[in-house]
Amino acid sequence: MRGETFLQSLNDGRTVWLDGKKVDHLPEHPAFKGTLQTIKSLFDMLDDPDQRDDVGYWVPERGRYAHASFLVPHTPEQLAKRSRSFSRWSAETNGMMSRLSDYARSLVTGWYAARDELSKLDPHFAHKISAYYEQARDRDLFLTTAIIDPQIDRSRNLDDERIAERFLHVVRETEEGIVIRGAKMIATGAPYTHDFVLSSFLQFKPQDRKHAHVLIVPANSKGLHIVCRESFAQPKELNHPLSAKYDEMDAVLFFDDVLVPWERVLLYGDPQKVLALRANKTANSLAFHQNVVRYVAKLEFVTGIAFAVAESIGTTGFLHIQEKLGELLTQIEIMKALVIAAETEAKPDESGVLVPALSYIETARNIGTRFYPRAIEILQQVGAGGFVQVPSSVEDFYGPISELMHRYYEGATVSAEKKVQLFKLAWDLFGSPLGARHQLYERFYAGDPVRGYANLYNAFDKERLTEPIWNLLKETSRGGLTIT
Ligand SMILES: Cc1cc2nc3c(=O)[nH]c(=O)nc-3n(C[C@H](O)[C@H](O)[C@H](O)COP(=O)(O)OP(=O)(O)OC[C@H]3O[C@@H](n4cnc5c(N)ncnc54)[C@H](O)[C@@H]3O)c2cc1C
């Protein structure tokens, strides 16, 4: 089964740091065990005859199933298959795991799909991306992205030597490849990824050639340190149902003179070309599509919990609770509508790849940064103090005060035990360290929301909206019209 192969593949000499120690056996480590078991079960779906068509597609030339994030869509059915696969993995994890590799795989698939067009940037691009795409697809590689540079001093740019030294850059070229040094700020899933897709959001200047690159770097590269944040994983699923299974670890990456072989150097040395690759619509659209499909699952999960909480304490009849629950439904419908619009208005690119409409996807990614904090605010308003009235452990239901527990934690419509479990689930969603991380994640995973919204404005054909306004307004003083 591929899940087991995935777990075993992680014992590959990678350098993962947690709590000041190097982690040697990730699958057995308490910080990663629960999460890796979740990923294992998702990978196994591709070997299950009853589920593999939901998440994968048949690759005839290889005689095996591959995950649908690798499927290049040319027809609406193929696009729907990609969407269904994102939706299935998201439903399995309640939208709580967003970097299950299907996002970064989609980026690679998009570059592969647009390789002819992108060959204009570099004649070797098509060959390199084709070889890598096939390898990633056929070996079920887990991928993640690391784009953001370290948060040292955002008022400075690469003209500042201190910044230039610390941001990821090339220190020398060799016959085998390039040697890179510097750091990348956050890579979710980093400790258990196979490869990192590295690029940058920097607005490069022509002289920034050492910092301008798009690379694919194996996690076990010599000199690469994966520095984890504090673990939010919890051992007991009954008390922490989400933290026990879904702690997607975030990490900072230190590249201490890492050799990247030429075949993994997709672009290097030409800032304009790197910017052009970053702006490639086919890849961005296929990858961001995953983000938005996953987001629907997350909103449905929050809404389901809010409904259940309201039912459990008998507040569903109150007008303001109904209004708030209705708002949550509105969020879901808006997000779903944007997914449907992006898929139904998908258009073929230059190579005939059916690309979801990016404007709807960008809209969903932007508005999502505001929906999630509001959804959590509503959940808190619905459950109020109930979230901190729960006992420290559900084990109290089996101890000496069991009878009292059953009596006083009772809900309007549910047993005391179920009610406590429900409120613990909700607390894990927003009050635990994992929950706090999720609020930060939904605000920032798609980049800085301030600049995200501003980009929408900047890229928009503004005249389309302003021209009718200017036409409506007459200069009466010059046109001889009488003001009545
Ligand atoms: C939980 C989590 C997981 C993540 N996982 C990944 C991942 O897997 N891969 C990945 O590549 N990235 C990941 N990210 C990083 C994410 O892309 C960034 O957080 C996001 O792009 C914002 O960048 P920043 O955090 O560096 O904030 P900064 O850019 O440092 O911004 C800090 C504040 O300053 C303001 N600011 C900074 N510069 C400017 C400017 N020039 N103009 C106007 N305002 C400015 C911002 O608006 C913001 O309010 C993750 C982030 C989080 C929180």
Coordinates of C-alpha atoms and ligand atoms in Angstrom, one line a residue:
M1 CA 0.0 0.0 0.0
R2 CA 1.3 3.5 -0.9
G3 CA 0.6 4.9 2.6
E4 CA 3.2 2.5 4.1
T5 CA 5.6 3.2 1.3
F6 CA 5.2 6.9 2.0
L7 CA 5.9 6.5 5.7
Q8 CA 9.0 4.4 5.1
S9 CA 10.3 6.8 2.5
L10 CA 10.7 9.5 5.2
N11 CA 13.6 7.7 6.8
D12 CA 15.9 9.1 4.2
G13 CA 18.5 11.1 6.2
R14 CA 16.6 14.4 6.3
T15 CA 17.5 16.8 9.0
V16 CA 14.4 17.8 11.0
W17 CA 14.8 19.9 14.2
L18 CA 12.2 20.0 16.9
D19 CA 12.7 21.1 20.5
G20 CA 16.4 21.4 20.0
K21 CA 16.8 17.8 18.9
K22 CA 17.1 16.1 15.5
V23 CA 14.1 13.9 14.8
D24 CA 15.2 10.5 13.5
H25 CA 12.1 8.4 13.1
L26 CA 9.3 10.8 12.0
P27 CA 6.5 8.2 11.7
E28 CA 7.0 7.1 15.4
H29 CA 7.6 10.5 16.8
P30 CA 4.6 11.8 18.9
A31 CA 4.7 15.2 17.2
F32 CA 4.1 13.6 13.8
K33 CA 2.6 10.2 14.3
G34 CA -1.1 11.2 14.2
T35 CA -0.7 13.5 11.2
L36 CA 1.3 10.9 9.3
Q37 CA -1.3 8.3 10.0
T38 CA -3.9 10.6 8.5
I39 CA -1.8 11.2 5.4
K40 CA -1.1 7.4 5.2
S41 CA -4.8 6.7 5.1
L42 CA -5.3 9.3 2.3
F43 CA -2.5 7.8 0.2
D44 CA -4.1 4.4 0.7
M45 CA -7.3 5.5 -0.9
L46 CA -5.5 5.3 -4.3
D47 CA -5.1 1.5 -3.7
D48 CA -8.7 0.9 -2.6
P49 CA -10.9 -0.2 -5.6
D50 CA -13.9 1.5 -4.0
Q51 CA -12.2 4.9 -3.5
R52 CA -9.4 5.2 -6.1
D53 CA -11.6 6.7 -8.8
D54 CA -12.7 9.5 -6.3
V55 CA -9.1 10.6 -5.8
G56 CA -7.1 9.3 -8.7
Y57 CA -7.0 8.5 -12.4
W58 CA -5.6 5.7 -14.4
V59 CA -2.3 6.3 -16.1
P60 CA -2.3 3.8 -19.0
E61 CA 1.4 4.1 -19.8
R62 CA 2.3 3.2 -16.2
G63 CA -0.5 0.8 -15.5
R64 CA -1.4 2.3 -12.2
Y65 CA -3.5 5.0 -10.6
A66 CA -2.0 8.4 -9.8
H67 CA -3.5 11.2 -7.7
A68 CA -5.8 13.4 -9.8
S69 CA -3.8 16.6 -8.9
F70 CA -1.4 15.3 -11.6
L71 CA -4.2 15.1 -14.2
V72 CA -3.9 17.7 -17.0
P73 CA -7.5 18.7 -17.7
H74 CA -8.5 19.1 -21.3
T75 CA -12.2 18.4 -20.7
P76 CA -14.8 19.5 -18.2
E77 CA -15.0 15.9 -16.9
Q78 CA -11.2 15.9 -16.2
L79 CA -11.5 19.3 -14.4
A80 CA -14.4 17.9 -12.4
K81 CA -12.2 14.9 -11.5
R82 CA -9.5 17.1 -10.2
S83 CA -12.1 19.0 -8.2
R84 CA -13.6 15.8 -6.8
S85 CA -10.2 14.6 -5.7
F86 CA -9.5 17.8 -3.8
S87 CA -13.0 17.7 -2.3
R88 CA -12.6 14.0 -1.1
W89 CA -9.3 14.6 0.7
S90 CA -10.7 17.8 2.2
A91 CA -13.8 16.0 3.4
E92 CA -11.7 13.2 4.9
T93 CA -9.8 15.8 6.9
N94 CA -12.7 18.3 7.4
G95 CA -10.7 21.0 5.5
M96 CA -8.2 21.1 8.4
M97 CA -5.3 19.9 6.2
S98 CA -4.6 22.1 3.3
R99 CA -1.1 21.1 2.4
L100 CA -1.6 17.5 1.6
S101 CA 0.7 17.9 -1.4
D102 CA -2.2 18.3 -3.9
Y103 CA -1.6 22.1 -4.0
A104 CA 2.1 21.9 -4.9
R105 CA 1.5 18.9 -7.2
S106 CA -1.0 21.0 -9.1
L107 CA 1.5 23.8 -9.5
V108 CA 4.0 21.3 -11.0
T109 CA 1.2 19.9 -13.1
G110 CA 0.4 23.4 -14.4
W111 CA 4.0 24.1 -15.3
Y112 CA 4.1 20.7 -17.1
A113 CA 0.9 21.4 -18.9
A114 CA 2.1 24.9 -20.0
R115 CA 5.6 23.6 -20.8
D116 CA 5.6 24.6 -24.5
E117 CA 4.6 28.1 -23.7
L118 CA 7.1 28.3 -20.8
S119 CA 9.9 27.0 -23.0
K120 CA 10.1 30.5 -24.3
L121 CA 11.6 31.4 -20.9
D122 CA 14.2 28.7 -21.1
P123 CA 14.8 26.0 -23.7
H124 CA 15.5 23.4 -21.1
F125 CA 12.3 24.1 -19.1
A126 CA 10.1 21.6 -21.0
H127 CA 12.5 18.7 -20.6
K128 CA 13.2 19.4 -16.9
I129 CA 9.6 19.8 -15.9
S130 CA 8.4 16.8 -17.9
A131 CA 11.0 14.5 -16.2
Y132 CA 10.2 15.9 -12.8
Y133 CA 6.4 15.7 -13.3
E134 CA 6.5 12.1 -14.3
Q135 CA 8.8 11.2 -11.4
A136 CA 6.5 13.0 -8.9
R137 CA 3.4 11.4 -10.4
D138 CA 4.7 7.9 -10.6
R139 CA 6.4 7.9 -7.2
D140 CA 3.5 9.6 -5.4
L141 CA 5.9 12.3 -4.2
F142 CA 4.7 14.5 -1.4
L143 CA 5.5 18.2 -2.3
T144 CA 5.2 21.5 -0.6
T145 CA 6.1 25.1 -1.5
A146 CA 8.4 27.5 0.3
I147 CA 8.0 31.0 -1.2
I148 CA 8.3 33.6 1.5
D149 CA 11.6 35.0 2.6
P150 CA 12.6 35.4 6.2
Q151 CA 10.8 38.2 8.1
I152 CA 13.9 40.2 9.0
D153 CA 13.1 43.8 8.0
R154 CA 10.3 44.2 5.5
S155 CA 11.3 47.9 5.0
R156 CA 14.5 46.8 3.3
N157 CA 15.1 44.9 0.0
L158 CA 17.9 43.1 -1.7
D159 CA 19.9 46.3 -2.0
D160 CA 20.6 45.8 1.7
E161 CA 23.5 43.4 2.2
R162 CA 22.2 42.0 5.4
I163 CA 18.9 41.0 3.7
A164 CA 20.6 39.8 0.5
E165 CA 22.8 37.5 2.5
R166 CA 20.0 35.9 4.4
F167 CA 17.4 35.5 1.6
L168 CA 17.9 32.4 -0.5
H169 CA 20.6 33.0 -3.1
V170 CA 23.1 31.2 -5.3
V171 CA 26.7 31.2 -3.9
R172 CA 28.3 29.4 -6.7
E173 CA 27.7 27.3 -9.9
T174 CA 29.3 24.0 -10.4
E175 CA 29.2 21.4 -13.1
E176 CA 26.6 19.4 -11.1
G177 CA 24.4 22.4 -10.3
I178 CA 24.0 25.5 -8.2
V179 CA 24.9 25.9 -4.5
I180 CA 22.3 27.8 -2.5
R181 CA 22.5 29.6 0.8
G182 CA 19.9 31.4 2.9
A183 CA 16.5 30.7 4.4
K184 CA 12.8 30.4 3.5
M185 CA 10.2 31.4 6.0
I186 CA 7.3 28.9 6.2
A187 CA 6.8 25.6 4.5
T188 CA 3.8 23.7 5.8
G189 CA 4.3 20.0 5.8
A190 CA 8.0 20.5 5.5
P191 CA 9.2 17.7 7.8
Y192 CA 7.4 15.0 5.8
T193 CA 7.6 16.4 2.3
H194 CA 9.8 14.7 -0.3
D195 CA 10.6 17.8 -2.3
F196 CA 10.3 21.6 -1.8
V197 CA 9.2 23.8 -4.7
L198 CA 11.1 27.0 -4.0
S199 CA 10.5 30.4 -5.5
S200 CA 9.9 34.0 -4.2
F201 CA 7.3 36.7 -4.1
L202 CA 10.0 39.4 -4.3
Q203 CA 9.6 42.2 -6.9
F204 CA 13.0 41.5 -8.4
K205 CA 15.2 44.2 -10.1
P206 CA 17.5 43.2 -13.0
Q207 CA 20.5 43.1 -10.7
D208 CA 18.9 40.5 -8.4
R209 CA 19.9 37.5 -10.5
K210 CA 21.4 35.5 -7.7
H211 CA 18.1 35.6 -5.8
A212 CA 15.9 34.9 -8.8
H213 CA 15.3 31.2 -9.2
V214 CA 12.6 28.5 -9.3
L215 CA 13.9 25.3 -7.8
I216 CA 12.8 21.8 -6.7
V217 CA 14.9 20.7 -3.8
P218 CA 14.8 17.2 -2.1
A219 CA 14.1 17.4 1.7
N220 CA 17.0 15.2 2.4
S221 CA 19.5 17.4 0.6
K222 CA 22.8 17.7 2.5
G223 CA 23.0 21.1 4.3
L224 CA 19.2 21.6 4.4
H225 CA 17.8 22.1 7.9
I226 CA 14.1 21.8 8.5
V227 CA 13.4 23.8 11.7
C228 CA 9.9 23.0 13.1
R229 CA 7.7 25.3 15.1
E230 CA 6.4 24.0 18.5
S231 CA 4.3 20.9 18.0
F232 CA 0.5 21.2 18.6
A233 CA -0.1 17.5 18.3
Q234 CA -2.0 15.9 21.2
P235 CA -1.9 12.2 22.1
K236 CA -5.6 11.7 23.1
E237 CA -8.1 11.9 20.3
L238 CA -11.1 12.0 22.6
N239 CA -9.9 15.2 24.3
H240 CA -8.3 16.8 21.2
P241 CA -10.0 15.3 18.1
L242 CA -8.3 17.7 15.7
S243 CA -4.8 18.2 17.3
A244 CA -4.4 14.4 17.5
K245 CA -4.7 13.9 13.7
Y246 CA -4.3 17.1 11.8
D247 CA -1.3 19.1 13.0
E248 CA 0.3 20.1 9.7
M249 CA 3.7 21.1 10.9
D250 CA 5.1 24.4 9.7
A251 CA 8.8 24.9 9.4
V252 CA 11.5 27.3 8.5
L253 CA 14.2 26.1 6.1
F254 CA 17.9 26.8 6.4
F255 CA 20.0 26.1 3.3
D256 CA 23.5 25.8 4.4
D257 CA 25.2 25.5 1.0
V258 CA 22.9 23.0 -0.6
L259 CA 23.7 21.7 -4.0
V260 CA 20.7 21.7 -6.4
P261 CA 21.4 19.6 -9.5
W262 CA 20.8 21.3 -12.8
E263 CA 17.9 19.1 -13.6
R264 CA 16.1 20.6 -10.6
V265 CA 16.9 24.2 -11.4
L266 CA 13.8 25.1 -13.4
L267 CA 14.9 28.8 -13.8
Y268 CA 17.8 30.8 -12.5
G269 CA 19.5 34.1 -13.0
D270 CA 16.9 36.1 -15.0
P271 CA 14.5 38.0 -12.7
Q272 CA 12.1 38.8 -15.5
K273 CA 11.7 35.1 -16.4
V274 CA 11.2 34.1 -12.8
L275 CA 8.5 36.8 -12.5
A276 CA 6.9 35.5 -15.7
L277 CA 6.8 31.9 -14.5
R278 CA 5.4 33.0 -11.2
A279 CA 2.6 34.8 -13.1
N280 CA 1.8 31.7 -15.2
K281 CA -2.0 31.5 -15.3
T282 CA -2.3 27.8 -16.1
A283 CA -0.2 26.7 -13.1
N284 CA -1.6 29.3 -10.6
S285 CA -5.2 28.5 -11.6
L286 CA -4.8 24.7 -11.3
A287 CA -3.1 25.1 -7.9
F288 CA -5.3 27.8 -6.4
H289 CA -8.4 25.8 -7.5
Q290 CA -7.4 23.2 -4.8
N291 CA -7.2 26.0 -2.2
V292 CA -10.8 27.0 -2.8
V293 CA -12.3 23.5 -3.0
R294 CA -10.6 22.7 0.3
Y295 CA -11.9 25.9 1.8
V296 CA -15.6 24.9 1.2
A297 CA -15.0 21.8 3.3
K298 CA -13.5 23.9 6.1
L299 CA -16.5 26.3 6.2
E300 CA -18.9 23.3 6.2
F301 CA -17.1 21.9 9.1
V302 CA -17.2 25.1 11.2
T303 CA -20.9 25.6 10.3
G304 CA -21.7 22.0 11.2
I305 CA -20.1 22.5 14.6
A306 CA -21.9 25.8 15.1
F307 CA -25.3 24.2 14.3
A308 CA -24.6 21.3 16.6
V309 CA -23.6 23.6 19.4
A310 CA -26.7 25.6 19.1
E311 CA -28.9 22.5 19.0
S312 CA -27.1 21.0 22.0
I313 CA -27.9 24.0 24.2
G314 CA -31.4 24.8 22.8
T315 CA -30.7 28.1 21.2
T316 CA -31.7 27.4 17.6
G317 CA -35.1 29.2 18.1
F318 CA -33.5 32.5 19.0
L319 CA -33.6 35.1 16.2
H320 CA -30.0 36.3 16.5
I321 CA -28.7 32.8 16.6
Q322 CA -30.6 31.9 13.5
E323 CA -29.2 35.1 11.8
K324 CA -25.7 34.1 12.7
L325 CA -26.1 30.5 11.5
G326 CA -27.7 31.9 8.3
E327 CA -24.6 34.0 7.8
L328 CA -22.4 30.9 8.0
L329 CA -24.6 29.3 5.3
T330 CA -24.2 32.4 3.2
Q331 CA -20.4 32.0 3.5
I332 CA -20.6 28.4 2.2
E333 CA -22.9 29.3 -0.6
I334 CA -20.7 32.2 -1.8
M335 CA -17.6 30.0 -1.7
K336 CA -19.4 27.1 -3.5
A337 CA -20.7 29.5 -6.1
L338 CA -17.2 30.8 -6.8
V339 CA -15.9 27.3 -7.3
I340 CA -18.8 26.5 -9.6
A341 CA -18.2 29.7 -11.5
A342 CA -14.5 29.1 -11.8
E343 CA -15.1 25.6 -13.1
T344 CA -18.0 26.3 -15.5
E345 CA -16.2 29.4 -16.9
A346 CA -12.9 27.5 -17.4
K347 CA -11.3 28.3 -20.7
P348 CA -8.6 26.5 -22.7
D349 CA -5.1 28.0 -22.5
E350 CA -2.7 28.2 -25.5
S351 CA -2.1 24.5 -25.3
G352 CA -5.7 23.5 -24.9
V353 CA -5.5 22.9 -21.1
L354 CA -8.8 23.7 -19.5
V355 CA -8.0 26.4 -16.9
P356 CA -10.4 27.4 -14.1
A357 CA -11.4 31.1 -14.3
L358 CA -8.7 32.7 -12.1
S359 CA -10.7 35.8 -11.2
Y360 CA -13.3 33.8 -9.3
I361 CA -10.6 31.8 -7.6
E362 CA -8.7 34.9 -6.6
T363 CA -11.9 36.4 -5.3
A364 CA -12.6 33.3 -3.2
R365 CA -9.0 33.3 -1.8
N366 CA -9.3 36.9 -0.9
I367 CA -12.7 36.8 0.7
G368 CA -11.7 33.6 2.5
T369 CA -9.2 35.5 4.5
R370 CA -12.2 37.5 6.0
F371 CA -14.7 34.6 6.1
Y372 CA -12.8 32.4 8.5
P373 CA -12.2 34.8 11.3
R374 CA -15.9 35.8 11.1
A375 CA -17.0 32.2 11.1
I376 CA -15.0 31.6 14.3
E377 CA -16.4 34.7 15.8
I378 CA -19.9 33.4 15.2
L379 CA -19.1 30.0 16.6
Q380 CA -17.8 31.7 19.8
Q381 CA -21.0 33.8 20.0
V382 CA -23.2 30.8 19.6
G383 CA -21.5 28.6 22.3
A384 CA -20.4 31.5 24.6
G385 CA -19.0 30.3 28.0
G386 CA -19.9 26.7 27.2
F387 CA -16.5 26.2 25.6
V388 CA -14.7 26.6 28.9
Q389 CA -17.2 24.8 31.0
V390 CA -16.0 21.4 29.7
P391 CA -14.0 19.2 32.0
S392 CA -10.3 18.7 31.4
S393 CA -10.8 15.2 30.2
V394 CA -13.7 13.0 29.1
E395 CA -12.3 10.4 31.5
D396 CA -14.3 12.1 34.2
F397 CA -17.3 10.3 32.8
Y398 CA -15.7 7.0 33.9
G399 CA -14.5 8.1 37.3
P400 CA -16.1 8.6 40.8
I401 CA -18.1 11.6 39.7
S402 CA -19.5 9.9 36.7
E403 CA -23.2 10.2 37.7
L404 CA -22.9 13.9 38.5
M405 CA -21.1 14.4 35.2
H406 CA -24.0 12.8 33.2
R407 CA -26.5 14.9 35.1
Y408 CA -24.9 18.4 35.0
Y409 CA -23.3 18.3 31.5
E410 CA -26.5 17.2 29.9
G411 CA -27.5 19.1 26.8
A412 CA -30.9 20.2 25.4
T413 CA -30.9 17.5 22.8
V414 CA -27.8 15.4 23.5
S415 CA -26.3 13.3 26.2
A416 CA -23.7 14.9 28.5
E417 CA -20.9 12.9 27.1
K418 CA -21.7 13.9 23.5
K419 CA -22.1 17.5 24.5
V420 CA -18.7 17.6 26.2
Q421 CA -17.1 15.9 23.2
L422 CA -18.7 18.5 20.9
F423 CA -17.5 21.4 22.9
K424 CA -14.1 19.9 23.1
L425 CA -14.1 19.6 19.3
A426 CA -15.1 23.2 19.0
W427 CA -12.4 24.3 21.4
D428 CA -9.8 22.4 19.5
L429 CA -11.0 24.2 16.4
F430 CA -10.5 27.7 17.7
G431 CA -9.1 27.8 21.2
S432 CA -6.2 25.3 21.1
P433 CA -2.8 26.1 19.8
L434 CA -3.8 24.2 16.6
G435 CA -6.9 26.4 16.4
A436 CA -5.0 29.6 16.8
R437 CA -2.6 28.5 14.0
H438 CA -5.6 27.8 11.8
Q439 CA -6.9 31.4 12.2
L440 CA -3.5 32.7 11.2
Y441 CA -3.3 30.2 8.4
E442 CA -6.6 31.2 6.8
R443 CA -5.6 34.9 7.0
F444 CA -2.3 34.4 5.4
Y445 CA -1.9 31.2 3.4
A446 CA -2.8 32.9 0.2
G447 CA -0.2 35.6 0.8
D448 CA -0.7 39.0 2.4
P449 CA -4.5 39.7 2.1
V450 CA -3.9 43.5 1.9
R451 CA -1.7 43.1 -1.1
G452 CA -4.1 40.3 -2.4
Y453 CA -7.0 42.7 -2.5
A454 CA -4.8 45.5 -3.9
N455 CA -3.6 43.2 -6.7
L456 CA -7.2 42.6 -7.7
Y457 CA -7.7 46.4 -8.1
N458 CA -4.4 46.9 -9.9
A459 CA -5.0 44.2 -12.4
F460 CA -8.6 45.1 -13.2
D461 CA -9.7 46.8 -16.3
K462 CA -10.9 49.9 -14.4
E463 CA -12.1 51.8 -17.4
R464 CA -14.8 49.3 -17.9
L465 CA -16.4 50.5 -14.7
T466 CA -15.3 54.2 -14.8
E467 CA -16.2 55.0 -18.4
P468 CA -20.0 54.8 -17.9
I469 CA -19.6 57.0 -14.8
W470 CA -17.7 59.7 -16.7
N471 CA -20.2 59.4 -19.5
L472 CA -23.0 60.0 -17.1
L473 CA -21.6 63.2 -15.9
K474 CA -22.0 66.2 -18.2
E475 CA -19.8 69.3 -18.1
T476 CA -22.8 71.6 -18.2
S477 CA -20.8 74.9 -18.0
R478 CA -19.1 74.2 -21.4
G479 CA -22.0 72.4 -23.2
G480 CA -24.4 75.2 -22.9
L481 CA -27.0 73.1 -21.1
T482 CA -29.3 74.9 -18.7
I483 CA -29.2 73.8 -15.1
T484 CA -32.8 73.3 -13.9
Ligands
LIG1 C1 0.2 29.0 9.2 C2 0.9 29.4 8.0 C3 1.4 28.5 7.1 C4 2.0 28.9 5.9 N1 2.5 28.0 5.0 C5 3.2 28.4 3.9 C6 3.7 27.4 3.0 O1 3.5 26.2 3.1 N2 4.4 27.9 1.9 C7 4.6 29.2 1.7 O2 5.3 29.6 0.8 N3 4.2 30.1 2.6 C8 3.4 29.8 3.7 N4 3.0 30.7 4.6 C9 3.5 32.1 4.4 C10 2.5 33.0 3.9 O3 2.5 33.0 2.5 C11 2.9 34.4 4.4 O4 2.6 34.4 5.8 C12 2.1 35.5 3.7 O5 2.5 35.6 2.4 C13 2.4 36.9 4.4 O6 3.8 37.1 4.4 P1 4.5 37.3 5.8 O7 4.0 36.4 6.8 O8 6.0 37.3 5.5 O9 4.1 38.7 6.3 P2 4.8 40.1 6.0 O10 5.0 40.3 4.5 O11 6.0 40.2 6.8 O12 3.7 41.1 6.5 C14 3.6 41.6 7.8 C15 2.6 42.8 7.9 O13 3.3 43.9 7.2 C16 2.5 44.3 6.1 N5 3.5 44.5 5.0 C17 4.7 43.9 4.8 N6 5.3 44.3 3.7 C18 4.4 45.2 3.1 C19 4.4 45.9 1.9 N7 5.5 45.8 1.1 N8 3.4 46.6 1.6 C20 2.3 46.7 2.4 N9 2.2 46.0 3.6 C21 3.3 45.3 3.9 C22 1.5 43.2 5.8 O14 0.3 43.7 5.2 C23 1.3 42.5 7.1 O15 0.3 43.2 7.8 C24 2.3 30.3 5.7 C25 1.8 31.2 6.6 C26 1.1 30.8 7.7 C27 0.6 31.9 8.7

